[in-house]
Amino acid sequence: MIPTHVAFIMDGNGRWASARGMKRNEGHRAGTENIRGIIRHSKNLGIKYLTFYAFSAENFSRPVEEVGFLMKLIPEFFNREIVELTQEGARIQIIGDISQFAKPIQMVLRQAEKLTRQNDTIILNFALAYGGRQEIVQAVNRLIESGKKQVTEQDFSDALYTGGMPDPDLIIRTSGEQRVSNFLLYQSAYSEFYFTPVYWPDFSVDEYDKALADYHSRKRRFGGLDADENH
Ligand code: FPP
């Protein structure tokens, strides 16, 4: 089975660069370059939703020079890729609290969303200034503001940044770390996880296919039993 929604924790850019005697920022650049091929392959396979963890709420605490570099890389990526992504029918959505970004960056991101909002071949979520707990707390505040006295799971999931989208079927984390790191905390309740030691810039289409094959071999039960186990 091909998953509907795949999410990526793109980890290991810094170590990829260090292993080559390069600066960490070169790893971020290589990591950014890697995104395009993953999007194209997903689209060819008919995967409908992708989510990329590109900058966590906690990443602001990295050295000023590294944050500054990422703040250049992020708008550069959208400015460069927007034409091709639009042609490919990709819709871009930003999840996270980007009010923490400088105004010109916010404008680039909002513009990318606006220019692609009619597209529906593949939906691309970019998690920026994103934190799962922050997302849950803002959902609670939204619901309080809406005046609701009681909420359903559906109301709650609609109030998340990912409202209206299916939960991730598969979450891939590169670079050998086996943590959730505040990513899609509510939405990952029944997600399958795939961990690989490969650093994100080296996470090729072949590596992606391995992850998808592994996913295919799993039995998803969502807490229930398989039909053949029910005896
Ligand atoms: C983790 O590698 C990666 C990040 C903190 C940022 C991920 C960002 C990109 C791939 C590029 C920017 C994205 C877009 C959409 C333009 P790390 O620095 O934690 O690596 P390390 O664990 O080896 O130090």
CSV table of C-alpha atoms in Angstrom, one decimal, residues 11-231:
chain,number,residue,atom,x,y,z
A,11,ASP,CA,17.9,15.3,10.4
A,12,GLY,CA,21.7,15.0,10.0
A,13,ASN,CA,22.5,17.9,7.7
A,14,GLY,CA,25.2,19.1,10.1
A,15,ARG,CA,26.8,15.7,10.6
A,16,TRP,CA,26.7,15.1,6.8
A,17,ALA,CA,28.7,18.3,6.3
A,18,SER,CA,31.2,17.6,9.2
A,19,ALA,CA,31.9,14.2,7.9
A,20,ARG,CA,33.0,15.9,4.6
A,21,GLY,CA,35.1,18.6,6.4
A,22,MET,CA,32.5,21.1,5.3
A,23,LYS,CA,30.6,23.8,7.3
A,24,ARG,CA,27.3,22.8,8.8
A,25,ASN,CA,25.6,25.4,6.6
A,26,GLU,CA,26.7,23.4,3.5
A,27,GLY,CA,24.8,20.5,5.0
A,28,HIS,CA,21.7,22.6,5.2
A,29,ARG,CA,22.2,23.6,1.6
A,30,ALA,CA,22.6,20.0,0.5
A,31,GLY,CA,19.6,19.0,2.6
A,32,THR,CA,17.5,21.7,0.8
A,33,GLU,CA,18.6,20.4,-2.6
A,34,ASN,CA,17.4,16.9,-1.6
A,35,ILE,CA,13.8,18.0,-1.1
A,36,ARG,CA,13.0,18.4,-4.8
A,37,GLY,CA,13.7,14.7,-5.8
A,38,ILE,CA,11.6,13.5,-2.8
A,39,ILE,CA,8.7,15.6,-3.9
A,40,ARG,CA,8.9,14.5,-7.5
A,41,HIS,CA,9.1,10.8,-6.6
A,42,SER,CA,6.2,11.1,-4.2
A,43,LYS,CA,4.1,12.7,-6.9
A,44,ASN,CA,5.0,10.0,-9.4
A,45,LEU,CA,3.9,7.4,-6.9
A,46,GLY,CA,0.6,9.2,-6.2
A,47,ILE,CA,1.3,10.1,-2.6
A,48,LYS,CA,-1.0,13.0,-1.8
A,49,TYR,CA,0.5,14.7,1.2
A,50,LEU,CA,4.0,15.4,2.3
A,51,THR,CA,5.1,17.2,5.5
A,52,PHE,CA,8.7,18.4,5.9
A,53,TYR,CA,10.0,19.4,9.3
A,54,ALA,CA,12.2,22.3,8.1
A,55,PHE,CA,12.6,24.5,11.2
A,56,SER,CA,11.4,23.7,14.7
A,57,ALA,CA,10.4,26.2,17.3
A,58,GLU,CA,13.4,25.0,19.2
A,59,ASN,CA,15.8,25.7,16.3
A,60,PHE,CA,15.7,29.4,17.1
A,61,SER,CA,18.2,28.6,19.9
A,62,ARG,CA,20.9,27.5,17.5
A,63,PRO,CA,23.9,29.8,17.0
A,64,VAL,CA,22.9,33.1,15.4
A,65,GLU,CA,25.0,32.5,12.4
A,66,GLU,CA,23.2,29.1,11.7
A,67,VAL,CA,19.8,30.6,12.2
A,68,GLY,CA,20.7,33.5,10.0
A,69,PHE,CA,21.8,31.1,7.2
A,70,LEU,CA,18.6,29.1,7.5
A,71,MET,CA,16.6,32.3,7.3
A,72,LYS,CA,18.2,33.0,4.0
A,73,LEU,CA,17.9,29.5,2.7
A,74,ILE,CA,14.2,29.1,3.4
A,75,PRO,CA,12.9,32.1,1.3
A,76,GLU,CA,15.5,31.2,-1.4
A,77,PHE,CA,14.1,27.7,-1.6
A,78,PHE,CA,10.5,29.0,-2.1
A,79,ASN,CA,11.5,31.7,-4.6
A,80,ARG,CA,13.5,29.2,-6.6
A,81,GLU,CA,11.1,26.2,-6.5
A,82,ILE,CA,7.8,28.0,-6.8
A,83,VAL,CA,7.4,28.0,-10.6
A,84,GLU,CA,8.2,24.3,-11.0
A,85,LEU,CA,6.1,23.4,-8.0
A,86,THR,CA,3.1,25.3,-9.4
A,87,GLN,CA,3.5,23.6,-12.7
A,88,GLU,CA,3.6,20.3,-11.0
A,89,GLY,CA,0.2,21.0,-9.3
A,90,ALA,CA,1.7,21.2,-5.8
A,91,ARG,CA,0.0,23.2,-3.1
A,92,ILE,CA,2.2,24.7,-0.5
A,93,GLN,CA,1.0,25.1,3.1
A,94,ILE,CA,3.0,26.4,6.0
A,95,ILE,CA,2.4,24.9,9.4
A,96,GLY,CA,3.9,26.7,12.5
A,97,ASP,CA,4.0,30.1,14.0
A,98,ILE,CA,5.9,32.1,11.4
A,99,SER,CA,5.0,35.4,13.0
A,100,GLN,CA,8.4,34.7,14.7
A,101,PHE,CA,10.1,35.1,11.3
A,102,ALA,CA,11.1,38.5,9.8
A,103,LYS,CA,8.3,40.2,7.8
A,104,PRO,CA,9.9,39.7,4.3
A,105,ILE,CA,10.2,35.9,5.0
A,106,GLN,CA,6.6,35.7,6.1
A,107,MET,CA,5.6,37.5,2.9
A,108,VAL,CA,7.5,35.0,0.7
A,109,LEU,CA,5.9,32.1,2.6
A,110,ARG,CA,2.3,33.5,2.4
A,111,GLN,CA,2.9,34.3,-1.3
A,112,ALA,CA,3.9,30.7,-2.0
A,113,GLU,CA,0.7,29.5,-0.3
A,114,LYS,CA,-1.4,32.0,-2.2
A,115,LEU,CA,0.1,31.2,-5.6
A,116,THR,CA,-0.5,27.5,-5.2
A,117,ARG,CA,-3.8,27.3,-3.3
A,118,GLN,CA,-5.8,26.1,-6.3
A,119,ASN,CA,-3.4,23.1,-6.8
A,120,ASP,CA,-4.3,19.7,-5.6
A,121,THR,CA,-2.1,17.1,-7.2
A,122,ILE,CA,0.1,17.0,-4.1
A,123,ILE,CA,-0.1,18.9,-0.9
A,124,LEU,CA,3.2,20.0,0.6
A,125,ASN,CA,3.3,21.1,4.3
A,126,PHE,CA,6.4,22.8,5.4
A,127,ALA,CA,6.7,22.9,9.2
A,128,LEU,CA,8.4,26.2,10.1
A,129,ALA,CA,8.8,27.7,13.5
A,130,TYR,CA,6.8,24.6,14.3
A,131,GLY,CA,6.3,22.8,17.6
A,132,GLY,CA,3.8,20.1,18.3
A,133,ARG,CA,3.0,21.3,21.9
A,134,GLN,CA,2.7,24.8,20.6
A,135,GLU,CA,0.3,23.6,18.0
A,136,ILE,CA,-1.8,21.8,20.5
A,137,VAL,CA,-1.9,24.8,22.8
A,138,GLN,CA,-2.9,27.1,20.0
A,139,ALA,CA,-5.7,24.7,19.0
A,140,VAL,CA,-7.0,24.8,22.6
A,141,ASN,CA,-7.0,28.6,22.5
A,142,ARG,CA,-8.7,28.7,19.1
A,143,LEU,CA,-11.4,26.4,20.5
A,144,ILE,CA,-11.9,28.5,23.6
A,145,GLU,CA,-12.1,31.6,21.5
A,146,SER,CA,-14.8,29.9,19.3
A,147,GLY,CA,-16.9,29.7,22.5
A,148,LYS,CA,-17.2,25.9,22.4
A,149,LYS,CA,-18.0,24.3,25.8
A,150,GLN,CA,-17.1,20.8,24.7
A,151,VAL,CA,-15.1,19.5,21.7
A,152,THR,CA,-14.9,16.3,19.8
A,153,GLU,CA,-11.7,14.7,18.4
A,154,GLN,CA,-12.8,16.0,15.0
A,155,ASP,CA,-13.1,19.6,16.3
A,156,PHE,CA,-9.7,19.2,17.9
A,157,SER,CA,-8.0,17.9,14.8
A,158,ASP,CA,-9.6,20.6,12.7
A,159,ALA,CA,-8.2,23.3,15.0
A,160,LEU,CA,-4.6,22.1,14.5
A,161,TYR,CA,-2.4,23.6,11.8
A,162,THR,CA,-3.1,20.5,9.7
A,163,GLY,CA,-6.8,20.8,10.0
A,164,GLY,CA,-8.7,19.1,7.2
A,165,MET,CA,-5.7,16.9,6.3
A,166,PRO,CA,-5.3,13.2,6.9
A,167,ASP,CA,-2.9,12.2,9.7
A,168,PRO,CA,0.6,11.0,8.5
A,169,ASP,CA,0.7,7.3,7.7
A,170,LEU,CA,4.4,7.1,7.7
A,171,ILE,CA,7.0,9.3,9.5
A,172,ILE,CA,10.6,9.0,8.3
A,173,ARG,CA,13.4,10.3,10.5
A,174,THR,CA,16.9,10.3,9.0
A,175,SER,CA,20.4,10.3,10.7
A,176,GLY,CA,19.9,7.5,13.3
A,177,GLU,CA,18.1,9.5,15.9
A,178,GLN,CA,14.9,7.8,17.2
A,179,ARG,CA,12.9,10.6,18.7
A,180,VAL,CA,9.7,12.4,17.8
A,181,SER,CA,11.2,15.9,18.7
A,182,ASN,CA,7.9,17.7,19.1
A,183,PHE,CA,6.7,16.8,15.6
A,184,LEU,CA,3.0,16.1,14.8
A,185,LEU,CA,2.4,15.0,18.4
A,186,TYR,CA,-1.4,14.7,18.1
A,187,GLN,CA,-1.5,13.6,14.4
A,188,SER,CA,1.1,10.7,14.9
A,189,ALA,CA,-1.1,8.6,17.2
A,190,TYR,CA,-1.2,5.8,14.7
A,191,SER,CA,1.6,6.7,12.3
A,192,GLU,CA,4.2,4.1,11.4
A,193,PHE,CA,7.8,5.2,12.1
A,194,TYR,CA,10.8,4.5,9.9
A,195,PHE,CA,14.3,5.4,11.2
A,196,THR,CA,17.4,5.2,9.0
A,197,PRO,CA,21.0,6.0,9.8
A,198,VAL,CA,21.3,7.8,6.5
A,199,TYR,CA,21.8,11.6,6.8
A,200,TRP,CA,19.1,13.7,5.2
A,201,PRO,CA,21.3,15.0,2.3
A,202,ASP,CA,22.0,11.4,1.3
A,203,PHE,CA,18.4,10.3,1.7
A,204,SER,CA,18.0,9.4,-2.0
A,205,VAL,CA,14.9,8.1,-3.9
A,206,ASP,CA,16.4,4.6,-3.4
A,207,GLU,CA,16.5,5.1,0.3
A,208,TYR,CA,12.9,6.4,0.2
A,209,ASP,CA,11.8,3.3,-1.7
A,210,LYS,CA,13.3,1.2,1.0
A,211,ALA,CA,11.2,3.1,3.6
A,212,LEU,CA,8.1,2.7,1.5
A,213,ALA,CA,8.7,-1.0,1.0
A,214,ASP,CA,9.2,-1.4,4.8
A,215,TYR,CA,5.9,0.5,5.4
A,216,HIS,CA,4.2,-1.8,2.9
A,217,SER,CA,5.2,-4.8,4.9
A,218,ARG,CA,3.7,-3.6,8.1
A,219,LYS,CA,0.3,-4.5,9.5
A,220,ARG,CA,-1.6,-1.5,10.6
A,221,ARG,CA,-4.2,-2.2,13.2
A,222,PHE,CA,-5.1,1.1,14.7
A,223,GLY,CA,-5.5,-0.6,18.0
A,224,GLY,CA,-7.9,-3.3,16.7
A,225,LEU,CA,-7.3,-6.8,15.5
A,226,ASP,CA,-6.8,-8.0,11.9
A,227,ALA,CA,-9.8,-9.9,10.4
A,228,ASP,CA,-7.8,-13.2,10.5
A,229,GLU,CA,-6.9,-12.7,14.2
A,230,ASN,CA,-10.5,-12.4,15.3
A,231,HIS,CA,-11.2,-16.0,16.3
